[in-house]
Coordinates of C-alpha atoms in Angstrom, one line a residue:
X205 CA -27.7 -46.9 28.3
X206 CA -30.3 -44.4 26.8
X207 CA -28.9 -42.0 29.4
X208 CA -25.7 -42.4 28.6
X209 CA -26.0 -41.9 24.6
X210 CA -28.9 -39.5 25.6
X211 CA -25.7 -37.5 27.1
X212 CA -23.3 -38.0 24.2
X213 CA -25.9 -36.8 21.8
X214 CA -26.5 -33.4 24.0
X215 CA -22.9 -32.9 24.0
X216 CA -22.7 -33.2 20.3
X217 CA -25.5 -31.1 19.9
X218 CA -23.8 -28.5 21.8
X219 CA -20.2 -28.7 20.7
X220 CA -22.2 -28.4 16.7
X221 CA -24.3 -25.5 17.7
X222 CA -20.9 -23.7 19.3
X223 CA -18.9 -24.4 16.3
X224 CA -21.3 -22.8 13.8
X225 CA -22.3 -20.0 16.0
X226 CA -17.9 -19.3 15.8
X227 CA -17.9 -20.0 12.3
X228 CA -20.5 -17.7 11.8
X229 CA -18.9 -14.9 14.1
X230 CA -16.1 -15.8 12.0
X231 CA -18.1 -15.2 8.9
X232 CA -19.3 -12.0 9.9
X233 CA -15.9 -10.4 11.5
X234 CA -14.6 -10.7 7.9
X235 CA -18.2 -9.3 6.5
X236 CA -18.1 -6.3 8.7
X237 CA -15.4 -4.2 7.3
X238 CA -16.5 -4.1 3.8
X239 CA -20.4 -3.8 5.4
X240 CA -19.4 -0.6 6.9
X241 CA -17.7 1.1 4.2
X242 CA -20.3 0.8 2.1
X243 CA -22.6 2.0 4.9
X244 CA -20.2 5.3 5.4
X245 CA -20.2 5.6 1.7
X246 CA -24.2 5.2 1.3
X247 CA -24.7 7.4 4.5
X248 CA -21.3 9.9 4.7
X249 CA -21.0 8.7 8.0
X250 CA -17.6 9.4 9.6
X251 CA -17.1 12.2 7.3
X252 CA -17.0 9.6 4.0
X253 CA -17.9 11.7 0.7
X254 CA -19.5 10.8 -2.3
X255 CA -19.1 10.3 -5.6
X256 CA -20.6 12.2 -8.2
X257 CA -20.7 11.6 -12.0
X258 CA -21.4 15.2 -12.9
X259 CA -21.5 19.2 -11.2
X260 CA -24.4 20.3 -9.3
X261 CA -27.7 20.9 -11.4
X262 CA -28.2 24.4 -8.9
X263 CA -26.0 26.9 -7.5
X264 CA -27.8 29.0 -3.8
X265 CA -26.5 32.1 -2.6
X266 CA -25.2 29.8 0.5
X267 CA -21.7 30.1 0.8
X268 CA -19.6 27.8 2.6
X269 CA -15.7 27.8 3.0
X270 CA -13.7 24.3 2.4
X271 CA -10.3 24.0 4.6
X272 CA -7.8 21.7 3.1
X273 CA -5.4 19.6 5.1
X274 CA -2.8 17.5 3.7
X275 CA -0.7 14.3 6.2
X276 CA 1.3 11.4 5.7
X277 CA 1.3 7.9 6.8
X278 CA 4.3 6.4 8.6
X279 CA 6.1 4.3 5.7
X280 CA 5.8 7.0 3.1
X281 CA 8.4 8.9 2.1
X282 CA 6.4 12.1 0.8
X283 CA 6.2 15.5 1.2
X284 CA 2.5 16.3 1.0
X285 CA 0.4 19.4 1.2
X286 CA -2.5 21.4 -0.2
X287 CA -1.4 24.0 -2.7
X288 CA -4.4 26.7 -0.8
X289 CA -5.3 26.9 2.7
X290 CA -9.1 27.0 1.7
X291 CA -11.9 27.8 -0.5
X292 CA -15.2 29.9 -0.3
X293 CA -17.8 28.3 -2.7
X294 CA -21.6 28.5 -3.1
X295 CA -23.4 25.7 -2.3
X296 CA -23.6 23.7 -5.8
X297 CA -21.2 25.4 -7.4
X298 CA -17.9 23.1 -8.4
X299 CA -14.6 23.6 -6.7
X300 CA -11.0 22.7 -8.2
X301 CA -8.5 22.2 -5.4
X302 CA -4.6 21.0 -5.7
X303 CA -2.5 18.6 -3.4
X304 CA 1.1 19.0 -4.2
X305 CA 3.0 15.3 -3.2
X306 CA 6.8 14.7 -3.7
X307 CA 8.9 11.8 -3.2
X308 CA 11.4 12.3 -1.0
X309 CA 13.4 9.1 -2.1
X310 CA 15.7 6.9 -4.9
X311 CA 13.5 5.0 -5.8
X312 CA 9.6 4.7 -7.5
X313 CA 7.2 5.1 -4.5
X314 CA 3.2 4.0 -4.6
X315 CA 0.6 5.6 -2.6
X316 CA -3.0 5.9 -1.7
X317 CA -4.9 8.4 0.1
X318 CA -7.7 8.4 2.3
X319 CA -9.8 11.1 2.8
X320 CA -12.8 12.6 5.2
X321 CA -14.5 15.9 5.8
X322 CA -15.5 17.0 9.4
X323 CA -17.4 18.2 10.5
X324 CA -18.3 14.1 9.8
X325 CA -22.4 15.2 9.5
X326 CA -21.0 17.1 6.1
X327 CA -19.7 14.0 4.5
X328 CA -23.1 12.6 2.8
X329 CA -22.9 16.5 1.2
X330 CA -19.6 16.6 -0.2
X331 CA -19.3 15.6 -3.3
X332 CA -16.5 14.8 -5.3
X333 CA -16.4 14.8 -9.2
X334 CA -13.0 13.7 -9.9
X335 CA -9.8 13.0 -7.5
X336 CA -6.5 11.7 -7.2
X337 CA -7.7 9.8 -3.9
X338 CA -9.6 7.0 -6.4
X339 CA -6.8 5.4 -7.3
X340 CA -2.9 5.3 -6.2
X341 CA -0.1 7.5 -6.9
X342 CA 3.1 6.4 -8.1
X343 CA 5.9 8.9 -7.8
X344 CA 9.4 8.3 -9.6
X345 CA 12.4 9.3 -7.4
X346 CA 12.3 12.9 -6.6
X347 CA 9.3 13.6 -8.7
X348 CA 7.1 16.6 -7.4
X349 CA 3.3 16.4 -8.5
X350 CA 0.5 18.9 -8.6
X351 CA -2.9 16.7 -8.1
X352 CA -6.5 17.9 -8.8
X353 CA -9.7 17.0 -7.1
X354 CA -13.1 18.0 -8.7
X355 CA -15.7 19.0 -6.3
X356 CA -19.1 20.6 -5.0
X357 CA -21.3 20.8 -1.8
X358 CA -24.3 19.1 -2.6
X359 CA -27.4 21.6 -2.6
X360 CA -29.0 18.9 -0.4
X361 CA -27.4 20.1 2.9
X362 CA -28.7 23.3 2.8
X363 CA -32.4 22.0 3.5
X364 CA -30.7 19.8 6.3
X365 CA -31.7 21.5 9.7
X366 CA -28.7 19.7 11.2
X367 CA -26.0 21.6 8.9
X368 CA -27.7 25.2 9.6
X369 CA -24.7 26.0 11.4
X370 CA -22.0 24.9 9.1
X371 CA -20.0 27.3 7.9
X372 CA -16.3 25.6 7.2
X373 CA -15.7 22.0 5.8
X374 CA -12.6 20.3 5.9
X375 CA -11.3 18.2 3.4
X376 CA -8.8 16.1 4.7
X377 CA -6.8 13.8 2.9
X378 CA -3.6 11.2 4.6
X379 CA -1.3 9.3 2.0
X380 CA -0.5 5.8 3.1
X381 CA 2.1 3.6 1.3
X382 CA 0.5 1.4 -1.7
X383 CA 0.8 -2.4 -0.5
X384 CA 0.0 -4.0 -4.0
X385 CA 1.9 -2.3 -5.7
X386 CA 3.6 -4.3 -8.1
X387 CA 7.3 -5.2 -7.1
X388 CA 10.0 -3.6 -8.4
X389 CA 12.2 -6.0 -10.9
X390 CA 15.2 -7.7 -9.6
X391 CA 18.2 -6.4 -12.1
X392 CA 20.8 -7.7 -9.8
X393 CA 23.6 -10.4 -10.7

């Protein structure tokens, strides 16, 4: 008999030590996306900028020129574009670009953008002060909007040995429909 319950306890031993090793790929599956946005957002990996409370302390003699591109998301019924092709800054000094976004239909629309620079290895250097990319956009039917975003090149990259040969960033920036946005109000019969 020892064998036998010996066997069972084995078993449950081993049916336990599966079910929390799932759980607990479970568990991390659902850690891992907010894990690695804050990771691109610490790091600038994938072209993620940052944040800045306030302009660049310095200003070099570095210039470097900023492209701006401008697409939509399927589901969103926008027109969307940057209002200049590029800029050409010095390193540190703040930059004011404009996105122009209309709605296309009858009806309020919500939208959020996403954004990245590339080259990517530029993203933990671009800095952005203020931006209609942190938070979403509603647009009334047929309204056409000019939106800001506040920015510099950190003086940081030019003492990176990896960006020597940066010369042009991109600023790229897709509009996606707003899920939570709130409903609109039934005012049927």
């Amino acid at each position: 008999m020892t064998g036998q319950n010996g066997s069972q306890d084995k078993n449950k031993k081993t049916a336990m030590l599966v079910s929390l090793t799932v759980a607990g790929m479970v568990a991390m599956s659902f850690a891992a996306v907010p894990a690695y946005k804050a990771f691109c957002q610490v790091t600038g990996w994938g072209g993620t900028t940052q944040r800045a409370d306030a302009e660049s302390d310095r200003t070099l003699a570095r210039e470097v020129t900023v492209r701006f591109d401008a697409t939509v998301g399927q589901g969103l019924s926008w027109r969307f574009k940057p209002e200049q092709v590029s800029q050409t800054l010095h390193i540190g000094e703040t930059g004011l670009a404009f996105y122009e976004a209309e709605n296309l239909t009858d009806r309020p629309i919500t939208g959020r953008a996403t954004f990245n620079v590339s080259p990517a290895k530029a993203g933990l250097y671009f800095r952005k002060i203020e931006c209609f990319c942190f938070t979403e956009q509603t647009l009334q039917p047929g309204e056409k909007v000019s939106m800001p975003v506040t920015y510099f090149i950190d003086p940081g990259l030019d003492d990176d040995g990896n960006l020597d040969e940066v010369q042009t960033i991109t600023l790229a920036y897709t509009f996606f429909p707003w899920d939570d946005a709130e409903p609109e109000p039934d005012i049927g019969g």
